[in-house]
Amino acid sequence: MPINQIYLLFSAVLLALGLAAFFLARARASQLRTNGTAMVAQPDQYAWFSVLTTAGPALLVAALGAFVLLLLGADIPTLYLLGASLAVAVIGLLVGLSQVRPGFHARQAIERVIRGVLAVAAMVSIVTTLGILISIVFEAVRFFQMQSFWEFITGTTWAPGNSFLAAAGRADEGASAARFGSVPLFAGTFLITLIAMLVAIPIGLMAAIYMAEFAPARVRTLAKPILEVLAGIPTVVYGFFAAITVAPVIVDVAGFFGLDASFNNALAPGIVMGIMIIPFISSLSDDVINSVPDSMREGSLALGMTKAETITSVVLPTAIPGIISASLLAVSRALGETMIVVMAAGMRPNLTANPLEDMTTVTVRIVAALTGDQEFESAETLSAFALGLVLFAVTLMLNMVSVIMIRRFREKYRSNDL
């Protein structure tokens, strides 16, 4: 029998068992109540508990078997695995029906199962983060066994050179030694991110203040969705816009002032990236500002403060934890952007503070290292994991700093309910 038919048959049988568990348990509970037996739960609650005991363990067995089959390479026939799952479902059906009795609190049992499912869902992000970190660390350690860690974090030259030849045992054919100094990559990343933040934070925050405090309801209803559309535009479209429109304008403007600018420069992707992440700041900051209690505004106005003074001295200080969170989200988005940088800033590692020159970022080099034709065991390929590990550490430090700042502001403005 084809595998797709086996899966279809398994689903149909499991669905039939679940329906049988539901109707049999409800009928039995209803019969007990009709006979005058006092039940501590409703018939539907016994029915749903029986469904959980029937389908839950069966799906868990199938999932664990698939995990062993796919990840550990165990040779388990699919038909046997699904058959065992259905056998567990039948046992669960009998267990669920046996619990349809007066003293069993089916509602509390269902709530415990729901709490367990919610706890597992809450752990998914933590487990995923640990999995990502572990997968990066192991490969990064292999890279640092080939290259010096100190040279990697302090070196100012990124030139993989003949690293792929060295991995193949033909290092003597290379013309230059491999250099893995990551400072130019992180310098380009932070410079482009800084430019993006200088564009996004002022514009996004002012747009949020206007929509929350000054805009009429009709304007707000129209303007906010239009502004949020910017977040849905594909990054490749922003890349085209930066490379074809913004970069030539920057070159012309720089030439007007007697400055030399490359068509691949850091200023163009920084500006366009800032425009792209404006909705992250404006939308979240708008929601945070609207969450400030109106009683604080009214109290400030009653004391004789103007509308502008109320915003700057009462509303914004109270909403500052949420604004910091929105800004951090925007920074994380900018640090991870790749397509705009590739199309508008180039791929040359260039250690410079001049935004009119070409440069590249960490994410661009990661993509370049993992999509080339070099061996996976080469230092150039493994360097992508080292770059990812350092970028992960930088992002983690930014998160820690933001948490500390938010806690301090919340201690200062204890009236904040955000």
Coordinates of C-alpha atoms in Angstrom, one line a residue:
M1 CA 0.0 0.0 0.0
P2 CA 1.4 3.5 -0.9
I3 CA 2.6 5.5 2.1
N4 CA 0.1 8.3 1.4
Q5 CA -2.8 5.9 1.6
I6 CA -1.4 4.5 4.9
Y7 CA -1.4 8.0 6.4
L8 CA -4.9 8.6 5.1
L9 CA -6.1 5.4 6.6
F10 CA -4.4 6.1 9.9
S11 CA -6.1 9.6 10.0
A12 CA -9.5 8.1 9.2
V13 CA -9.3 5.4 11.8
L14 CA -8.0 7.8 14.5
L15 CA -10.8 10.2 13.7
A16 CA -13.4 7.4 13.9
L17 CA -12.0 6.3 17.3
G18 CA -12.1 9.9 18.5
L19 CA -15.8 10.3 17.5
A20 CA -16.6 7.0 19.1
A21 CA -14.9 8.1 22.3
F22 CA -16.9 11.3 22.3
F23 CA -20.4 9.9 21.7
L24 CA -19.9 6.8 23.8
A25 CA -18.6 8.8 26.8
R26 CA -21.3 11.4 26.5
A27 CA -24.0 8.7 26.2
R28 CA -22.7 6.9 29.2
A29 CA -22.5 10.0 31.4
S30 CA -26.0 11.0 30.3
Q31 CA -27.3 7.6 31.1
L32 CA -25.9 7.8 34.6
R33 CA -27.5 11.2 35.2
T34 CA -30.8 9.9 33.9
N35 CA -30.7 7.1 36.4
G36 CA -30.3 9.7 39.2
T37 CA -26.5 9.4 39.8
A38 CA -25.0 12.8 40.9
M39 CA -22.1 13.6 38.5
V40 CA -19.3 16.1 39.3
A41 CA -19.0 17.1 35.6
Q42 CA -21.1 17.6 32.5
P43 CA -21.6 14.8 30.0
D44 CA -19.7 16.9 27.3
Q45 CA -16.7 17.2 29.6
Y46 CA -16.5 13.4 30.1
A47 CA -16.8 13.2 26.3
W48 CA -13.9 15.5 25.6
F49 CA -11.8 13.9 28.2
S50 CA -12.3 10.6 26.4
V51 CA -11.3 12.2 23.1
L52 CA -8.1 13.4 24.8
T53 CA -7.2 10.0 26.2
T54 CA -7.9 8.5 22.8
A55 CA -6.1 10.8 20.4
G56 CA -3.5 12.4 22.6
P57 CA -1.4 9.4 23.5
A58 CA -1.7 8.0 19.9
L59 CA -0.4 11.2 18.3
L60 CA 2.4 11.4 20.9
V61 CA 3.5 7.9 20.1
A62 CA 3.4 8.6 16.4
A63 CA 5.4 11.8 16.9
L64 CA 8.0 10.1 19.0
G65 CA 8.3 7.3 16.5
A66 CA 8.7 9.8 13.6
F67 CA 11.4 11.6 15.6
V68 CA 13.3 8.3 16.2
L69 CA 12.8 7.3 12.6
L70 CA 13.9 10.6 11.0
L71 CA 16.5 12.1 13.3
L72 CA 18.1 9.0 14.9
G73 CA 18.1 6.9 11.7
A74 CA 16.3 4.0 13.3
D75 CA 14.7 1.4 11.0
I76 CA 11.0 1.4 12.1
P77 CA 8.5 0.4 9.5
T78 CA 5.9 3.1 9.1
L79 CA 3.0 0.6 9.1
Y80 CA 4.1 -0.9 12.4
L81 CA 4.5 2.6 13.9
L82 CA 1.0 3.7 12.9
G83 CA -0.4 0.4 14.0
A84 CA 1.1 0.8 17.5
S85 CA -0.3 4.3 17.6
L86 CA -3.8 3.0 16.8
A87 CA -3.4 0.3 19.5
V88 CA -2.6 3.0 22.0
A89 CA -5.6 4.9 20.8
V90 CA -7.9 1.9 21.5
I91 CA -6.4 1.6 25.0
G92 CA -6.9 5.3 25.6
L93 CA -10.5 4.9 24.5
L94 CA -11.1 2.2 27.0
V95 CA -9.4 4.3 29.7
G96 CA -11.5 7.3 28.9
L97 CA -14.7 5.3 29.1
S98 CA -13.7 3.8 32.4
Q99 CA -13.4 7.2 33.9
V100 CA -17.0 8.1 33.2
R101 CA -18.0 7.7 36.8
P102 CA -19.6 10.0 39.5
G103 CA -16.4 10.9 41.4
F104 CA -14.2 11.8 38.5
H105 CA -13.6 15.5 37.8
A106 CA -13.4 15.5 34.1
R107 CA -13.3 19.3 33.8
Q108 CA -10.3 19.6 36.1
A109 CA -8.5 16.8 34.1
I110 CA -9.1 18.7 30.8
E111 CA -7.8 21.9 32.3
R112 CA -4.6 20.1 33.5
V113 CA -4.1 18.9 29.9
I114 CA -4.7 22.3 28.5
R115 CA -2.2 23.8 31.0
G116 CA 0.3 21.2 30.0
V117 CA -0.2 22.0 26.3
L118 CA 0.2 25.7 26.9
A119 CA 3.4 25.1 28.9
V120 CA 4.9 23.1 26.1
A121 CA 4.0 25.8 23.6
A122 CA 5.7 28.3 25.9
M123 CA 8.8 26.2 25.9
V124 CA 9.0 25.9 22.2
S125 CA 10.8 29.3 21.8
I126 CA 13.3 28.4 24.6
V127 CA 14.0 25.0 23.1
T128 CA 14.3 26.5 19.6
T129 CA 16.8 29.1 20.8
L130 CA 18.9 26.5 22.6
G131 CA 18.9 24.3 19.5
I132 CA 20.0 27.2 17.3
L133 CA 22.7 28.1 19.8
I134 CA 24.0 24.6 20.1
S135 CA 24.1 24.1 16.3
I136 CA 26.1 27.3 15.9
V137 CA 28.5 26.7 18.8
F138 CA 29.7 23.3 17.7
E139 CA 30.6 24.5 14.2
A140 CA 32.1 27.7 15.5
V141 CA 34.4 25.7 17.8
R142 CA 35.6 23.8 14.8
F143 CA 36.4 27.1 13.1
F144 CA 38.3 28.4 16.1
Q145 CA 40.4 25.2 16.1
M146 CA 41.6 26.3 12.7
Q147 CA 41.8 30.1 13.3
S148 CA 42.8 32.3 16.2
F149 CA 39.8 33.6 18.2
W150 CA 41.7 36.8 19.1
E151 CA 42.6 37.4 15.5
F152 CA 38.9 36.8 14.5
I153 CA 37.5 39.4 16.9
T154 CA 40.3 42.0 16.5
G155 CA 41.6 41.5 13.0
T156 CA 40.9 44.3 10.5
T157 CA 41.3 42.2 7.3
W158 CA 38.6 39.8 6.0
A159 CA 40.2 37.9 3.2
P160 CA 39.5 34.1 3.2
G161 CA 42.1 33.7 0.5
N162 CA 43.1 30.1 -0.1
S163 CA 41.3 28.6 2.9
F164 CA 39.4 26.3 0.6
L165 CA 42.6 25.1 -1.0
A166 CA 44.1 24.5 2.5
A167 CA 41.1 22.3 3.3
A168 CA 41.7 20.3 0.2
G169 CA 45.4 19.9 1.0
R170 CA 46.5 22.2 -1.8
A171 CA 47.4 25.4 0.2
D172 CA 50.6 25.9 -1.8
E173 CA 48.5 26.8 -4.9
G174 CA 47.0 29.8 -3.2
A175 CA 48.4 33.3 -3.8
S176 CA 47.7 34.7 -0.3
A177 CA 47.1 33.5 3.2
A178 CA 43.6 33.4 4.6
R179 CA 42.7 36.2 7.0
F180 CA 39.5 36.2 9.1
G181 CA 39.4 39.5 10.9
S182 CA 35.7 40.3 11.5
V183 CA 36.1 43.9 12.5
P184 CA 35.2 45.3 9.0
L185 CA 32.1 43.2 8.9
F186 CA 30.8 44.2 12.2
A187 CA 31.8 47.8 11.6
G188 CA 29.7 47.8 8.4
T189 CA 26.8 46.1 10.2
F190 CA 26.8 48.7 13.0
L191 CA 27.2 51.7 10.7
I192 CA 24.4 50.7 8.4
T193 CA 22.2 49.9 11.4
L194 CA 23.0 53.3 13.0
I195 CA 22.0 55.1 9.8
A196 CA 18.8 53.1 9.7
M197 CA 18.0 54.0 13.3
L198 CA 18.7 57.6 12.8
V199 CA 16.1 57.5 10.0
A200 CA 13.5 55.2 11.6
I201 CA 13.4 56.3 15.3
P202 CA 12.7 60.0 14.9
I203 CA 10.3 59.6 12.0
G204 CA 8.6 56.6 13.6
L205 CA 8.3 58.2 17.0
M206 CA 7.0 61.5 15.6
A207 CA 4.5 59.6 13.5
A208 CA 3.3 57.7 16.6
I209 CA 2.9 60.9 18.6
Y210 CA 1.0 62.5 15.9
M211 CA -1.4 59.6 15.4
A212 CA -1.9 59.1 19.1
E213 CA -2.2 62.7 20.3
F214 CA -3.1 65.0 17.4
A215 CA -4.6 63.1 14.5
P216 CA -8.4 63.1 14.1
A217 CA -10.0 59.7 14.2
R218 CA -10.6 59.7 10.4
V219 CA -6.9 60.5 9.6
R220 CA -5.7 57.9 12.1
T221 CA -7.9 55.2 10.7
L222 CA -6.5 55.9 7.2
A223 CA -2.9 56.7 8.0
K224 CA -2.0 53.8 10.3
P225 CA -2.8 51.0 7.9
I226 CA -1.0 52.8 5.0
L227 CA 2.1 53.2 7.2
E228 CA 2.0 49.6 8.2
V229 CA 2.0 48.5 4.6
L230 CA 5.7 49.4 4.5
A231 CA 6.4 46.4 6.7
G232 CA 4.8 44.0 4.2
I233 CA 6.8 45.1 1.1
P234 CA 9.5 42.4 0.2
T235 CA 13.0 43.4 1.1
V236 CA 14.1 42.7 -2.5
V237 CA 11.9 45.6 -3.6
Y238 CA 13.5 47.8 -1.1
G239 CA 16.9 46.6 -2.4
F240 CA 15.9 47.6 -6.0
F241 CA 14.8 51.0 -4.7
A242 CA 18.0 51.5 -2.8
A243 CA 20.3 50.5 -5.7
I244 CA 18.4 52.1 -8.6
T245 CA 16.9 55.2 -7.1
V246 CA 18.5 56.2 -3.8
A247 CA 22.1 55.4 -4.5
P248 CA 22.3 57.5 -7.7
V249 CA 20.7 60.4 -5.9
I250 CA 23.3 60.2 -3.2
V251 CA 26.1 60.1 -5.7
D252 CA 24.6 63.2 -7.4
V253 CA 24.2 65.1 -4.2
A254 CA 27.7 64.2 -3.0
G255 CA 29.1 65.3 -6.3
F256 CA 27.3 68.6 -6.0
F257 CA 29.1 69.2 -2.7
G258 CA 32.5 68.0 -4.1
L259 CA 32.4 64.6 -2.4
D260 CA 33.2 61.3 -4.0
A261 CA 30.5 58.6 -3.5
S262 CA 30.4 55.1 -4.8
F263 CA 27.2 53.8 -6.3
N264 CA 27.6 51.0 -3.8
N265 CA 27.6 52.9 -0.5
A266 CA 26.4 52.4 3.0
L267 CA 24.2 55.5 3.1
A268 CA 21.6 54.2 0.6
P269 CA 20.8 50.9 2.3
G270 CA 20.9 52.6 5.6
I271 CA 18.2 55.1 4.6
V272 CA 16.1 52.6 2.8
M273 CA 16.3 50.1 5.7
G274 CA 15.3 52.9 8.1
I275 CA 12.2 53.5 5.9
M276 CA 11.4 49.8 6.0
I277 CA 11.5 49.5 9.8
I278 CA 9.5 52.7 10.5
P279 CA 6.3 50.7 10.9
F280 CA 7.9 48.6 13.6
I281 CA 8.5 51.7 15.7
S282 CA 5.5 53.8 14.8
S283 CA 2.9 51.1 15.2
L284 CA 4.2 49.7 18.5
S285 CA 4.9 53.2 19.9
D286 CA 1.4 54.3 18.9
D287 CA -0.1 51.4 20.8
V288 CA 2.1 52.1 23.9
I289 CA 1.3 55.8 23.9
N290 CA -2.4 55.1 23.6
S291 CA -2.1 52.8 26.6
V292 CA -1.1 55.7 28.9
P293 CA -4.1 56.4 31.2
D294 CA -6.0 59.5 30.2
S295 CA -6.1 60.5 33.8
M296 CA -2.4 61.4 33.6
R297 CA -3.0 63.7 30.7
E298 CA -6.0 65.3 32.4
G299 CA -4.0 65.8 35.6
S300 CA -1.2 67.4 33.7
L301 CA -3.5 69.8 31.8
A302 CA -5.3 70.6 35.0
L303 CA -2.0 71.8 36.5
G304 CA -1.6 74.3 33.7
M305 CA 0.8 72.4 31.4
T306 CA 0.4 72.8 27.7
K307 CA -0.4 69.9 25.3
A308 CA 3.3 69.7 24.2
E309 CA 4.5 69.9 27.8
T310 CA 2.2 67.1 28.7
I311 CA 3.5 64.9 25.9
T312 CA 7.2 65.5 26.6
S313 CA 7.0 65.5 30.4
V314 CA 4.2 63.0 31.2
V315 CA 3.2 60.8 28.2
L316 CA 6.6 59.9 26.7
P317 CA 8.4 59.3 30.0
T318 CA 5.5 56.9 31.0
A319 CA 5.6 55.1 27.7
I320 CA 9.4 55.0 27.4
P321 CA 9.7 51.2 28.3
G322 CA 7.4 50.3 25.4
I323 CA 9.2 52.7 23.1
I324 CA 12.6 51.1 24.0
S325 CA 11.1 47.7 23.3
A326 CA 9.9 48.9 19.9
S327 CA 13.3 50.4 19.1
L328 CA 15.1 47.2 20.1
L329 CA 12.9 45.2 17.8
A330 CA 13.8 47.6 15.0
V331 CA 17.5 47.3 15.8
S332 CA 17.2 43.5 15.6
R333 CA 15.5 43.7 12.3
A334 CA 18.2 46.0 10.9
L335 CA 21.0 43.8 12.2
G336 CA 19.6 40.8 10.3
E337 CA 18.8 42.4 7.0
T338 CA 20.7 41.0 4.0
M339 CA 19.1 41.6 0.7
I340 CA 19.1 45.5 0.8
V341 CA 22.8 45.5 1.7
V342 CA 23.8 43.0 -1.0
M343 CA 22.0 45.1 -3.7
A344 CA 23.0 48.6 -2.6
A345 CA 26.1 48.4 -0.4
G346 CA 28.1 45.6 -2.1
M347 CA 30.0 42.6 -0.7
R348 CA 33.4 44.1 -0.1
P349 CA 34.7 44.1 3.5
N350 CA 35.8 47.7 4.0
L351 CA 36.8 49.1 7.3
T352 CA 35.8 52.7 7.0
A353 CA 33.6 55.3 8.8
N354 CA 32.7 57.0 5.5
P355 CA 29.1 56.1 4.6
L356 CA 29.7 57.1 1.0
E357 CA 31.9 54.1 0.4
D358 CA 30.9 50.5 -0.2
M359 CA 31.0 47.9 2.6
T360 CA 29.2 44.8 3.7
T361 CA 27.7 43.3 6.8
V362 CA 27.9 40.1 8.8
T363 CA 24.7 38.5 7.4
V364 CA 25.9 39.1 3.8
R365 CA 29.2 37.3 4.5
I366 CA 27.3 34.4 6.2
V367 CA 25.2 34.0 3.1
A368 CA 28.3 34.2 0.8
A369 CA 30.1 31.6 2.9
L370 CA 27.3 29.1 2.9
T371 CA 26.3 29.4 -0.7
G372 CA 29.7 29.1 -2.4
D373 CA 31.2 26.0 -3.9
Q374 CA 33.9 25.5 -1.2
E375 CA 34.0 22.4 1.0
F376 CA 31.9 22.5 4.2
E377 CA 35.0 21.6 6.2
S378 CA 36.9 24.6 4.9
A379 CA 37.6 27.5 7.3
E380 CA 35.7 29.9 5.0
T381 CA 32.5 27.9 5.3
L382 CA 32.8 27.4 9.0
S383 CA 33.5 31.1 9.5
A384 CA 29.7 31.7 8.9
F385 CA 29.0 29.9 12.2
A386 CA 31.6 32.0 14.0
L387 CA 30.1 35.2 12.6
G388 CA 26.6 34.0 13.6
L389 CA 27.8 33.2 17.1
V390 CA 29.3 36.6 17.7
L391 CA 26.2 38.3 16.2
F392 CA 24.0 36.2 18.5
A393 CA 26.1 37.4 21.5
V394 CA 25.8 41.0 20.3
T395 CA 22.1 40.7 20.0
L396 CA 21.9 39.1 23.5
M397 CA 23.8 41.9 25.0
L398 CA 21.5 44.5 23.4
N399 CA 18.6 42.6 24.9
M400 CA 20.2 42.6 28.3
V401 CA 20.9 46.4 28.1
S402 CA 17.3 47.1 27.0
V403 CA 15.9 45.0 29.9
I404 CA 18.0 46.9 32.4
M405 CA 16.9 50.2 30.9
I406 CA 13.2 49.2 30.9
R407 CA 13.4 48.1 34.6
R408 CA 15.0 51.4 35.6
F409 CA 12.4 53.4 33.9
R410 CA 9.6 51.3 35.3
E411 CA 11.0 51.9 38.8
K412 CA 11.1 55.6 38.2
Y413 CA 7.7 55.9 36.8
R414 CA 5.7 53.6 39.0
S415 CA 2.4 54.8 37.7
N416 CA 3.2 53.1 34.3
D417 CA 0.8 50.2 33.7
L418 CA 2.4 49.1 30.4

